[in-house]
Amino acid sequence: PLRVAIVAPSASDDLAFSQSMVDSVNALDRDIDLSITDGTFIIEDAAAAIRGYAEDGHDVVIAHGTQFGASLMEIAPDFPDVTFAWGTATDTQGLDNVFAYSPAADEGGYVNGWIASSLTETGIIGVVGPIEAGDAVAYINGFEAGALAGGAAEVNVTYTGSFGDVALAAEAAEAHLANNADVLTGTAQMVVGAVGVAADSDVPWFGTQANQTSLAPDLVVASQVYHWEVALEEMLSLRDSGVLGGQAFEINLANGGLVIEFNDAFALPAGVRDEAETMITGIGTGTVDISAPASGGLDVVACGLDEVDGDLNFYNWSEYMDPDLITAFQDQYGVT
């Protein structure tokens, strides 16, 4: 069998980033001996695992985290016969034994956002993001563009400053609901906290990275699911032919690497799913423009959230936001 290892930053069953890769490797139609080291949120631990798998003779080592790139650039040259896959990333840093992979997450984000605009009654949609980087930014930008194109009045975005802090994600979701958002989405492994808030408040949720329906079976509307196996199979075919790396791959709606998986238990308004399916096809063929319209809402970027006297307040404003946005947000929501 082909010996494959995955080094991932969060739990392999996180219903988000790490699980998307585990599920994808398991979906490959190959004889694979899979090893997994998950929960490596400390980069030094991830680097040790990556090097250890290479030393142990694994054929393919997947460094599943943008943050692992610097370590991989030091490790990969020491093992020229090992194929390394790194993502999300759009280039291989010039290394012949490194493949890069990334999702066009804005595509499914746009579809999710457009559907969300058909569900909101207040016109306000809340987004819970992690750190402003990688596929998280792409998804959120696409979601905002789709929601505004669909007629939502405001899309308010919070970056918590953490990929894994479930409590911060929950607090961010609560803050959005307090500010009249009635539809939520988010990205990264910490969204389980935000989904919990959505479920408790009977608010629709849109997922990404993996199918999140099991977190709230009655309220998850749809999930953009990463099918990395589309890119992985191309990488392995190249490896079979002697090409160990040096190329970058994108998964998208057109090549089937991104799939919008609807929750049949959630009743969408008449015609919305059919229109969304048409939109998915159009994005794949390039006939639907997903560039952002003029923003109708505030992009709220925060390092984190703090609870003061029972109220959720954003902090570290000046380091993370334009001063004019800070003032606008303070005026609109009465926070300091």
PDB file of C-alpha atoms in Angstrom, residues 36-335:
ATOM      1  CA  ILE A  36      -2.725  10.817  11.206  1.00  0.00           C
ATOM      2  CA  THR A  37      -1.287  13.267  13.690  1.00  0.00           C
ATOM      3  CA  ASP A  38      -3.971  15.803  14.544  1.00  0.00           C
ATOM      4  CA  GLY A  39      -4.353  18.591  17.068  1.00  0.00           C
ATOM      5  CA  THR A  40      -0.946  20.064  16.173  1.00  0.00           C
ATOM      6  CA  PHE A  41      -1.891  23.671  16.826  1.00  0.00           C
ATOM      7  CA  ILE A  42       1.685  24.221  18.023  1.00  0.00           C
ATOM      8  CA  ILE A  43       3.754  24.583  14.860  1.00  0.00           C
ATOM      9  CA  GLU A  44       6.845  22.977  16.380  1.00  0.00           C
ATOM     10  CA  ASP A  45       4.826  19.844  17.122  1.00  0.00           C
ATOM     11  CA  ALA A  46       3.567  19.766  13.553  1.00  0.00           C
ATOM     12  CA  ALA A  47       7.096  20.158  12.203  1.00  0.00           C
ATOM     13  CA  ALA A  48       8.308  17.261  14.339  1.00  0.00           C
ATOM     14  CA  ALA A  49       5.477  15.081  13.050  1.00  0.00           C
ATOM     15  CA  ILE A  50       6.126  16.016   9.412  1.00  0.00           C
ATOM     16  CA  ARG A  51       9.815  15.211   9.734  1.00  0.00           C
ATOM     17  CA  GLY A  52       9.094  12.037  11.668  1.00  0.00           C
ATOM     18  CA  TYR A  53       6.801  10.654   8.990  1.00  0.00           C
ATOM     19  CA  ALA A  54       9.372  11.410   6.290  1.00  0.00           C
ATOM     20  CA  GLU A  55      12.123   9.723   8.295  1.00  0.00           C
ATOM     21  CA  ASP A  56       9.843   6.738   8.836  1.00  0.00           C
ATOM     22  CA  GLY A  57       9.582   6.153   5.093  1.00  0.00           C
ATOM     23  CA  HIS A  58       6.117   7.452   4.291  1.00  0.00           C
ATOM     24  CA  ASP A  59       5.569   8.003   0.585  1.00  0.00           C
ATOM     25  CA  VAL A  60       3.346  11.075   0.923  1.00  0.00           C
ATOM     26  CA  VAL A  61       3.168  13.509   3.828  1.00  0.00           C
ATOM     27  CA  ILE A  62       0.314  16.023   3.849  1.00  0.00           C
ATOM     28  CA  ALA A  63       1.049  19.185   5.840  1.00  0.00           C
ATOM     29  CA  HIS A  64      -2.541  20.342   6.205  1.00  0.00           C
ATOM     30  CA  GLY A  65      -2.190  23.908   7.391  1.00  0.00           C
ATOM     31  CA  THR A  66      -1.011  27.153   5.844  1.00  0.00           C
ATOM     32  CA  GLN A  67       0.916  27.816   9.044  1.00  0.00           C
ATOM     33  CA  PHE A  68       3.105  24.749   8.462  1.00  0.00           C
ATOM     34  CA  GLY A  69       4.694  26.224   5.338  1.00  0.00           C
ATOM     35  CA  ALA A  70       7.883  27.651   6.832  1.00  0.00           C
ATOM     36  CA  SER A  71       8.653  24.363   8.571  1.00  0.00           C
ATOM     37  CA  LEU A  72       7.950  22.371   5.436  1.00  0.00           C
ATOM     38  CA  MET A  73      10.330  24.504   3.400  1.00  0.00           C
ATOM     39  CA  GLU A  74      13.114  23.456   5.773  1.00  0.00           C
ATOM     40  CA  ILE A  75      12.115  19.788   5.941  1.00  0.00           C
ATOM     41  CA  ALA A  76      11.223  18.881   2.343  1.00  0.00           C
ATOM     42  CA  PRO A  77      14.720  19.368   0.842  1.00  0.00           C
ATOM     43  CA  ASP A  78      16.065  16.765   3.289  1.00  0.00           C
ATOM     44  CA  PHE A  79      13.775  14.082   1.819  1.00  0.00           C
ATOM     45  CA  PRO A  80      13.892  14.379  -1.989  1.00  0.00           C
ATOM     46  CA  ASP A  81      12.161  11.014  -2.513  1.00  0.00           C
ATOM     47  CA  VAL A  82       9.136  11.915  -0.380  1.00  0.00           C
ATOM     48  CA  THR A  83       6.161  13.783  -1.806  1.00  0.00           C
ATOM     49  CA  PHE A  84       4.850  16.535   0.431  1.00  0.00           C
ATOM     50  CA  ALA A  85       1.461  18.175  -0.070  1.00  0.00           C
ATOM     51  CA  TRP A  86       0.858  21.537   1.565  1.00  0.00           C
ATOM     52  CA  GLY A  87      -2.242  23.628   1.892  1.00  0.00           C
ATOM     53  CA  THR A  88      -3.922  25.805   1.840  1.00  0.00           C
ATOM     54  CA  ALA A  89      -1.293  27.328  -0.383  1.00  0.00           C
ATOM     55  CA  THR A  90      -1.047  28.511  -3.959  1.00  0.00           C
ATOM     56  CA  ASP A  91       2.636  27.880  -4.669  1.00  0.00           C
ATOM     57  CA  THR A  92       5.267  25.268  -3.896  1.00  0.00           C
ATOM     58  CA  GLN A  93       8.063  27.664  -2.906  1.00  0.00           C
ATOM     59  CA  GLY A  94      10.104  26.290  -5.797  1.00  0.00           C
ATOM     60  CA  LEU A  95      10.468  22.810  -4.299  1.00  0.00           C
ATOM     61  CA  ASP A  96      10.261  19.857  -6.679  1.00  0.00           C
ATOM     62  CA  ASN A  97       8.823  17.472  -4.096  1.00  0.00           C
ATOM     63  CA  VAL A  98       6.066  19.736  -2.763  1.00  0.00           C
ATOM     64  CA  PHE A  99       2.558  19.987  -4.192  1.00  0.00           C
ATOM     65  CA  ALA A 100       0.375  22.903  -3.096  1.00  0.00           C
ATOM     66  CA  TYR A 101      -3.393  22.892  -2.861  1.00  0.00           C
ATOM     67  CA  SER A 102      -6.093  25.464  -2.177  1.00  0.00           C
ATOM     68  CA  PRO A 103      -9.870  25.830  -2.484  1.00  0.00           C
ATOM     69  CA  ALA A 104     -11.731  28.519  -4.405  1.00  0.00           C
ATOM     70  CA  ALA A 105     -13.729  28.904  -1.212  1.00  0.00           C
ATOM     71  CA  ASP A 106     -15.257  32.169  -2.362  1.00  0.00           C
ATOM     72  CA  GLU A 107     -17.297  30.240  -4.930  1.00  0.00           C
ATOM     73  CA  GLY A 108     -19.304  28.201  -2.464  1.00  0.00           C
ATOM     74  CA  GLY A 109     -19.258  31.143  -0.108  1.00  0.00           C
ATOM     75  CA  TYR A 110     -21.052  33.205  -2.729  1.00  0.00           C
ATOM     76  CA  VAL A 111     -23.720  30.529  -3.176  1.00  0.00           C
ATOM     77  CA  ASN A 112     -24.215  30.181   0.577  1.00  0.00           C
ATOM     78  CA  GLY A 113     -24.445  33.942   0.963  1.00  0.00           C
ATOM     79  CA  TRP A 114     -26.985  34.281  -1.818  1.00  0.00           C
ATOM     80  CA  ILE A 115     -29.169  31.567  -0.282  1.00  0.00           C
ATOM     81  CA  ALA A 116     -28.803  33.221   3.122  1.00  0.00           C
ATOM     82  CA  SER A 117     -30.165  36.466   1.698  1.00  0.00           C
ATOM     83  CA  SER A 118     -33.420  34.650   0.910  1.00  0.00           C
ATOM     84  CA  LEU A 119     -33.810  33.595   4.548  1.00  0.00           C
ATOM     85  CA  THR A 120     -33.050  36.758   6.496  1.00  0.00           C
ATOM     86  CA  GLU A 121     -35.991  38.809   7.725  1.00  0.00           C
ATOM     87  CA  THR A 122     -33.961  41.520   9.444  1.00  0.00           C
ATOM     88  CA  GLY A 123     -31.651  41.903   6.459  1.00  0.00           C
ATOM     89  CA  ILE A 124     -28.665  41.374   8.754  1.00  0.00           C
ATOM     90  CA  ILE A 125     -26.384  38.332   8.508  1.00  0.00           C
ATOM     91  CA  GLY A 126     -23.548  37.505  10.906  1.00  0.00           C
ATOM     92  CA  VAL A 127     -20.259  35.829  10.026  1.00  0.00           C
ATOM     93  CA  VAL A 128     -17.859  34.254  12.536  1.00  0.00           C
ATOM     94  CA  GLY A 129     -14.324  34.011  11.180  1.00  0.00           C
ATOM     95  CA  PRO A 130     -11.050  32.811  12.721  1.00  0.00           C
ATOM     96  CA  ILE A 131      -7.823  34.568  11.697  1.00  0.00           C
ATOM     97  CA  GLU A 132      -7.998  36.753   8.610  1.00  0.00           C
ATOM     98  CA  ALA A 133      -6.018  34.410   6.357  1.00  0.00           C
ATOM     99  CA  GLY A 134      -6.222  31.637   3.784  1.00  0.00           C
ATOM    100  CA  ASP A 135      -9.461  30.014   2.727  1.00  0.00           C
ATOM    101  CA  ALA A 136     -11.299  31.663   5.622  1.00  0.00           C
ATOM    102  CA  VAL A 137     -10.951  35.078   3.997  1.00  0.00           C
ATOM    103  CA  ALA A 138     -11.913  33.719   0.593  1.00  0.00           C
ATOM    104  CA  TYR A 139     -15.040  32.052   1.954  1.00  0.00           C
ATOM    105  CA  ILE A 140     -16.118  35.083   3.946  1.00  0.00           C
ATOM    106  CA  ASN A 141     -15.521  37.513   1.081  1.00  0.00           C
ATOM    107  CA  GLY A 142     -17.497  35.290  -1.259  1.00  0.00           C
ATOM    108  CA  PHE A 143     -20.304  34.858   1.260  1.00  0.00           C
ATOM    109  CA  GLU A 144     -20.571  38.600   1.791  1.00  0.00           C
ATOM    110  CA  ALA A 145     -20.646  39.259  -1.952  1.00  0.00           C
ATOM    111  CA  GLY A 146     -23.358  36.660  -2.503  1.00  0.00           C
ATOM    112  CA  ALA A 147     -25.496  37.871   0.382  1.00  0.00           C
ATOM    113  CA  LEU A 148     -25.343  41.498  -0.721  1.00  0.00           C
ATOM    114  CA  ALA A 149     -26.024  40.534  -4.325  1.00  0.00           C
ATOM    115  CA  GLY A 150     -29.081  38.642  -3.094  1.00  0.00           C
ATOM    116  CA  GLY A 151     -30.435  41.676  -1.286  1.00  0.00           C
ATOM    117  CA  ALA A 152     -29.178  41.436   2.296  1.00  0.00           C
ATOM    118  CA  ALA A 153     -28.774  44.863   3.876  1.00  0.00           C
ATOM    119  CA  GLU A 154     -25.761  44.103   6.069  1.00  0.00           C
ATOM    120  CA  VAL A 155     -23.185  41.360   6.418  1.00  0.00           C
ATOM    121  CA  ASN A 156     -21.267  41.859   9.653  1.00  0.00           C
ATOM    122  CA  VAL A 157     -18.015  39.919   9.961  1.00  0.00           C
ATOM    123  CA  THR A 158     -16.129  39.115  13.150  1.00  0.00           C
ATOM    124  CA  TYR A 159     -12.629  37.611  13.116  1.00  0.00           C
ATOM    125  CA  THR A 160     -12.015  36.164  16.572  1.00  0.00           C
ATOM    126  CA  GLY A 161      -8.252  35.835  16.162  1.00  0.00           C
ATOM    127  CA  SER A 162      -8.311  32.069  16.711  1.00  0.00           C
ATOM    128  CA  PHE A 163      -8.886  28.966  14.610  1.00  0.00           C
ATOM    129  CA  GLY A 164      -9.695  26.783  17.583  1.00  0.00           C
ATOM    130  CA  ASP A 165     -11.272  28.831  20.385  1.00  0.00           C
ATOM    131  CA  VAL A 166     -14.834  27.513  20.568  1.00  0.00           C
ATOM    132  CA  ALA A 167     -15.825  29.917  23.353  1.00  0.00           C
ATOM    133  CA  LEU A 168     -14.779  32.969  21.326  1.00  0.00           C
ATOM    134  CA  ALA A 169     -16.761  31.684  18.357  1.00  0.00           C
ATOM    135  CA  ALA A 170     -19.831  31.287  20.551  1.00  0.00           C
ATOM    136  CA  GLU A 171     -19.424  34.799  21.948  1.00  0.00           C
ATOM    137  CA  ALA A 172     -19.059  36.227  18.461  1.00  0.00           C
ATOM    138  CA  ALA A 173     -22.253  34.480  17.374  1.00  0.00           C
ATOM    139  CA  GLU A 174     -24.085  35.799  20.435  1.00  0.00           C
ATOM    140  CA  ALA A 175     -22.922  39.322  19.627  1.00  0.00           C
ATOM    141  CA  HIS A 176     -24.237  39.021  16.082  1.00  0.00           C
ATOM    142  CA  LEU A 177     -27.631  37.831  17.311  1.00  0.00           C
ATOM    143  CA  ALA A 178     -27.752  40.688  19.820  1.00  0.00           C
ATOM    144  CA  ASN A 179     -27.267  43.027  16.873  1.00  0.00           C
ATOM    145  CA  ASN A 180     -30.275  41.557  15.021  1.00  0.00           C
ATOM    146  CA  ALA A 181     -28.564  39.060  12.723  1.00  0.00           C
ATOM    147  CA  ASP A 182     -30.980  36.222  11.997  1.00  0.00           C
ATOM    148  CA  VAL A 183     -28.758  34.037   9.782  1.00  0.00           C
ATOM    149  CA  LEU A 184     -25.206  32.928  10.635  1.00  0.00           C
ATOM    150  CA  THR A 185     -22.201  31.332   8.995  1.00  0.00           C
ATOM    151  CA  GLY A 186     -18.562  30.828   9.868  1.00  0.00           C
ATOM    152  CA  THR A 187     -15.418  28.938   9.013  1.00  0.00           C
ATOM    153  CA  ALA A 188     -12.667  26.942  10.782  1.00  0.00           C
ATOM    154  CA  GLN A 189     -12.755  24.270  13.434  1.00  0.00           C
ATOM    155  CA  MET A 190     -13.992  26.611  16.174  1.00  0.00           C
ATOM    156  CA  VAL A 191     -17.402  27.095  14.533  1.00  0.00           C
ATOM    157  CA  VAL A 192     -18.913  24.318  16.641  1.00  0.00           C
ATOM    158  CA  GLY A 193     -19.328  27.039  19.262  1.00  0.00           C
ATOM    159  CA  ALA A 194     -21.143  29.339  16.863  1.00  0.00           C
ATOM    160  CA  VAL A 195     -23.347  26.536  15.550  1.00  0.00           C
ATOM    161  CA  GLY A 196     -24.356  25.755  19.118  1.00  0.00           C
ATOM    162  CA  VAL A 197     -25.528  29.339  19.575  1.00  0.00           C
ATOM    163  CA  ALA A 198     -27.418  29.193  16.278  1.00  0.00           C
ATOM    164  CA  ALA A 199     -29.118  25.968  17.341  1.00  0.00           C
ATOM    165  CA  ASP A 200     -30.092  27.357  20.744  1.00  0.00           C
ATOM    166  CA  SER A 201     -31.585  30.433  19.066  1.00  0.00           C
ATOM    167  CA  ASP A 202     -33.294  28.632  16.172  1.00  0.00           C
ATOM    168  CA  VAL A 203     -31.192  30.538  13.625  1.00  0.00           C
ATOM    169  CA  PRO A 204     -30.183  29.062  10.231  1.00  0.00           C
ATOM    170  CA  TRP A 205     -26.504  28.173   9.764  1.00  0.00           C
ATOM    171  CA  PHE A 206     -24.392  27.756   6.621  1.00  0.00           C
ATOM    172  CA  GLY A 207     -21.323  25.509   6.822  1.00  0.00           C
ATOM    173  CA  THR A 208     -18.078  25.210   4.920  1.00  0.00           C
ATOM    174  CA  GLN A 209     -15.079  22.852   4.692  1.00  0.00           C
ATOM    175  CA  ALA A 210     -17.067  19.780   5.788  1.00  0.00           C
ATOM    176  CA  ASN A 211     -20.739  18.891   5.994  1.00  0.00           C
ATOM    177  CA  GLN A 212     -21.896  20.339   9.313  1.00  0.00           C
ATOM    178  CA  THR A 213     -25.509  19.144   9.212  1.00  0.00           C
ATOM    179  CA  SER A 214     -24.958  16.789  12.150  1.00  0.00           C
ATOM    180  CA  LEU A 215     -24.198  19.764  14.416  1.00  0.00           C
ATOM    181  CA  ALA A 216     -27.726  21.167  13.966  1.00  0.00           C
ATOM    182  CA  PRO A 217     -29.819  18.828  11.793  1.00  0.00           C
ATOM    183  CA  ASP A 218     -32.803  21.185  11.589  1.00  0.00           C
ATOM    184  CA  LEU A 219     -30.911  24.439  11.083  1.00  0.00           C
ATOM    185  CA  VAL A 220     -27.897  23.795   8.848  1.00  0.00           C
ATOM    186  CA  VAL A 221     -29.140  24.912   5.444  1.00  0.00           C
ATOM    187  CA  ALA A 222     -26.203  23.853   3.277  1.00  0.00           C
ATOM    188  CA  SER A 223     -22.480  23.205   3.543  1.00  0.00           C
ATOM    189  CA  GLN A 224     -19.692  23.855   1.084  1.00  0.00           C
ATOM    190  CA  VAL A 225     -17.691  20.624   1.318  1.00  0.00           C
ATOM    191  CA  TYR A 226     -14.028  20.315   0.366  1.00  0.00           C
ATOM    192  CA  HIS A 227     -13.432  17.203  -1.713  1.00  0.00           C
ATOM    193  CA  TRP A 228      -9.639  17.321  -1.704  1.00  0.00           C
ATOM    194  CA  GLU A 229      -9.534  13.898  -3.328  1.00  0.00           C
ATOM    195  CA  VAL A 230     -10.006  15.650  -6.686  1.00  0.00           C
ATOM    196  CA  ALA A 231      -6.603  17.315  -6.280  1.00  0.00           C
ATOM    197  CA  LEU A 232      -4.997  14.441  -4.385  1.00  0.00           C
ATOM    198  CA  GLU A 233      -5.696  11.963  -7.174  1.00  0.00           C
ATOM    199  CA  GLU A 234      -3.967  14.264  -9.666  1.00  0.00           C
ATOM    200  CA  MET A 235      -0.978  14.553  -7.345  1.00  0.00           C
ATOM    201  CA  LEU A 236      -0.729  10.806  -6.886  1.00  0.00           C
ATOM    202  CA  SER A 237      -1.044  10.179 -10.617  1.00  0.00           C
ATOM    203  CA  LEU A 238       1.849  12.562 -11.185  1.00  0.00           C
ATOM    204  CA  ARG A 239       3.818  10.801  -8.478  1.00  0.00           C
ATOM    205  CA  ASP A 240       3.154   7.488 -10.212  1.00  0.00           C
ATOM    206  CA  SER A 241       4.787   8.971 -13.308  1.00  0.00           C
ATOM    207  CA  GLY A 242       7.820  10.188 -11.379  1.00  0.00           C
ATOM    208  CA  VAL A 243       6.765  13.785 -10.706  1.00  0.00           C
ATOM    209  CA  LEU A 244       7.006  14.226  -6.947  1.00  0.00           C
ATOM    210  CA  GLY A 245       5.852  17.838  -6.697  1.00  0.00           C
ATOM    211  CA  GLY A 246       6.338  21.293  -8.123  1.00  0.00           C
ATOM    212  CA  GLN A 247       2.712  22.006  -9.038  1.00  0.00           C
ATOM    213  CA  ALA A 248      -0.214  23.777  -7.380  1.00  0.00           C
ATOM    214  CA  PHE A 249      -3.824  22.620  -7.509  1.00  0.00           C
ATOM    215  CA  GLU A 250      -7.140  24.325  -6.877  1.00  0.00           C
ATOM    216  CA  ILE A 251     -10.415  22.663  -6.029  1.00  0.00           C
ATOM    217  CA  ASN A 252     -13.504  24.506  -7.227  1.00  0.00           C
ATOM    218  CA  LEU A 253     -17.119  24.061  -8.247  1.00  0.00           C
ATOM    219  CA  ALA A 254     -16.172  23.312 -11.849  1.00  0.00           C
ATOM    220  CA  ASN A 255     -13.861  20.365 -11.117  1.00  0.00           C
ATOM    221  CA  GLY A 256     -16.027  18.912  -8.364  1.00  0.00           C
ATOM    222  CA  GLY A 257     -13.557  19.647  -5.612  1.00  0.00           C
ATOM    223  CA  LEU A 258     -16.095  21.963  -4.042  1.00  0.00           C
ATOM    224  CA  VAL A 259     -19.642  20.705  -3.591  1.00  0.00           C
ATOM    225  CA  ILE A 260     -22.622  22.459  -2.047  1.00  0.00           C
ATOM    226  CA  GLU A 261     -24.327  19.758   0.004  1.00  0.00           C
ATOM    227  CA  PHE A 262     -27.874  20.773   0.909  1.00  0.00           C
ATOM    228  CA  ASN A 263     -29.658  19.611   4.040  1.00  0.00           C
ATOM    229  CA  ASP A 264     -32.899  18.112   2.756  1.00  0.00           C
ATOM    230  CA  ALA A 265     -34.418  18.513   6.222  1.00  0.00           C
ATOM    231  CA  PHE A 266     -34.278  22.304   5.917  1.00  0.00           C
ATOM    232  CA  ALA A 267     -37.191  23.692   3.910  1.00  0.00           C
ATOM    233  CA  LEU A 268     -35.916  26.455   1.635  1.00  0.00           C
ATOM    234  CA  PRO A 269     -38.346  28.968   0.097  1.00  0.00           C
ATOM    235  CA  ALA A 270     -39.866  27.826  -3.190  1.00  0.00           C
ATOM    236  CA  GLY A 271     -37.455  27.954  -6.086  1.00  0.00           C
ATOM    237  CA  VAL A 272     -34.395  28.953  -4.060  1.00  0.00           C
ATOM    238  CA  ARG A 273     -32.616  25.616  -4.341  1.00  0.00           C
ATOM    239  CA  ASP A 274     -33.239  25.422  -8.096  1.00  0.00           C
ATOM    240  CA  GLU A 275     -31.870  28.938  -8.542  1.00  0.00           C
ATOM    241  CA  ALA A 276     -28.876  28.059  -6.379  1.00  0.00           C
ATOM    242  CA  GLU A 277     -28.172  24.967  -8.484  1.00  0.00           C
ATOM    243  CA  THR A 278     -28.291  27.140 -11.607  1.00  0.00           C
ATOM    244  CA  MET A 279     -25.905  29.582  -9.931  1.00  0.00           C
ATOM    245  CA  ILE A 280     -23.494  26.768  -9.041  1.00  0.00           C
ATOM    246  CA  THR A 281     -23.388  25.709 -12.682  1.00  0.00           C
ATOM    247  CA  GLY A 282     -22.912  29.304 -13.784  1.00  0.00           C
ATOM    248  CA  ILE A 283     -20.019  29.896 -11.413  1.00  0.00           C
ATOM    249  CA  GLY A 284     -18.378  26.735 -12.682  1.00  0.00           C
ATOM    250  CA  THR A 285     -18.690  27.842 -16.310  1.00  0.00           C
ATOM    251  CA  GLY A 286     -17.750  31.440 -15.574  1.00  0.00           C
ATOM    252  CA  THR A 287     -21.097  32.910 -16.603  1.00  0.00           C
ATOM    253  CA  VAL A 288     -21.934  34.075 -13.067  1.00  0.00           C
ATOM    254  CA  ASP A 289     -19.834  36.952 -11.717  1.00  0.00           C
ATOM    255  CA  ILE A 290     -19.070  36.513  -8.036  1.00  0.00           C
ATOM    256  CA  SER A 291     -17.147  39.754  -7.578  1.00  0.00           C
ATOM    257  CA  ALA A 292     -18.344  41.775  -4.617  1.00  0.00           C
ATOM    258  CA  PRO A 293     -20.958  44.486  -5.030  1.00  0.00           C
ATOM    259  CA  ALA A 294     -20.645  47.675  -3.027  1.00  0.00           C
ATOM    260  CA  SER A 295     -20.809  46.687   0.629  1.00  0.00           C
ATOM    261  CA  GLY A 296     -24.008  47.382   2.489  1.00  0.00           C
ATOM    262  CA  GLY A 297     -22.660  46.342   5.883  1.00  0.00           C
ATOM    263  CA  LEU A 298     -19.698  46.715   8.150  1.00  0.00           C
ATOM    264  CA  ASP A 299     -16.727  44.376   8.049  1.00  0.00           C
ATOM    265  CA  VAL A 300     -15.999  43.877  11.719  1.00  0.00           C
ATOM    266  CA  VAL A 301     -12.458  42.688  12.351  1.00  0.00           C
ATOM    267  CA  ALA A 302     -11.627  41.987  15.974  1.00  0.00           C
ATOM    268  CA  CYS A 303      -8.784  40.248  17.770  1.00  0.00           C
ATOM    269  CA  GLY A 304     -11.253  38.763  20.208  1.00  0.00           C
ATOM    270  CA  LEU A 305     -14.222  39.365  22.431  1.00  0.00           C
ATOM    271  CA  ASP A 306     -14.427  40.296  26.062  1.00  0.00           C
ATOM    272  CA  GLU A 307     -17.413  40.212  28.389  1.00  0.00           C
ATOM    273  CA  VAL A 308     -17.773  43.327  30.540  1.00  0.00           C
ATOM    274  CA  ASP A 309     -20.757  43.713  32.886  1.00  0.00           C
ATOM    275  CA  GLY A 310     -22.664  41.132  30.880  1.00  0.00           C
ATOM    276  CA  ASP A 311     -22.136  42.899  27.560  1.00  0.00           C
ATOM    277  CA  LEU A 312     -19.973  41.629  24.725  1.00  0.00           C
ATOM    278  CA  ASN A 313     -17.445  44.247  23.682  1.00  0.00           C
ATOM    279  CA  PHE A 314     -14.854  44.168  20.952  1.00  0.00           C
ATOM    280  CA  TYR A 315     -11.316  44.981  22.003  1.00  0.00           C
ATOM    281  CA  ASN A 316      -7.937  45.683  20.398  1.00  0.00           C
ATOM    282  CA  TRP A 317      -9.707  47.936  17.904  1.00  0.00           C
ATOM    283  CA  SER A 318      -6.809  50.101  16.778  1.00  0.00           C
ATOM    284  CA  GLU A 319      -4.523  47.224  15.899  1.00  0.00           C
ATOM    285  CA  TYR A 320      -6.995  45.439  13.653  1.00  0.00           C
ATOM    286  CA  MET A 321      -9.396  47.984  12.165  1.00  0.00           C
ATOM    287  CA  ASP A 322      -9.472  51.187  10.198  1.00  0.00           C
ATOM    288  CA  PRO A 323     -10.275  54.071  12.593  1.00  0.00           C
ATOM    289  CA  ASP A 324     -13.311  55.133  10.565  1.00  0.00           C
ATOM    290  CA  LEU A 325     -14.746  51.617  10.796  1.00  0.00           C
ATOM    291  CA  ILE A 326     -14.108  51.585  14.529  1.00  0.00           C
ATOM    292  CA  THR A 327     -16.078  54.799  14.969  1.00  0.00           C
ATOM    293  CA  ALA A 328     -18.885  53.588  12.708  1.00  0.00           C
ATOM    294  CA  PHE A 329     -19.207  50.316  14.564  1.00  0.00           C
ATOM    295  CA  GLN A 330     -19.106  51.990  17.972  1.00  0.00           C
ATOM    296  CA  ASP A 331     -21.811  54.430  16.915  1.00  0.00           C
ATOM    297  CA  GLN A 332     -24.004  51.716  15.403  1.00  0.00           C
ATOM    298  CA  TYR A 333     -23.762  49.158  18.186  1.00  0.00           C
ATOM    299  CA  GLY A 334     -22.900  51.230  21.241  1.00  0.00           C
ATOM    300  CA  VAL A 335     -19.766  49.321  22.165  1.00  0.00           C
TER     301      VAL A 335
END
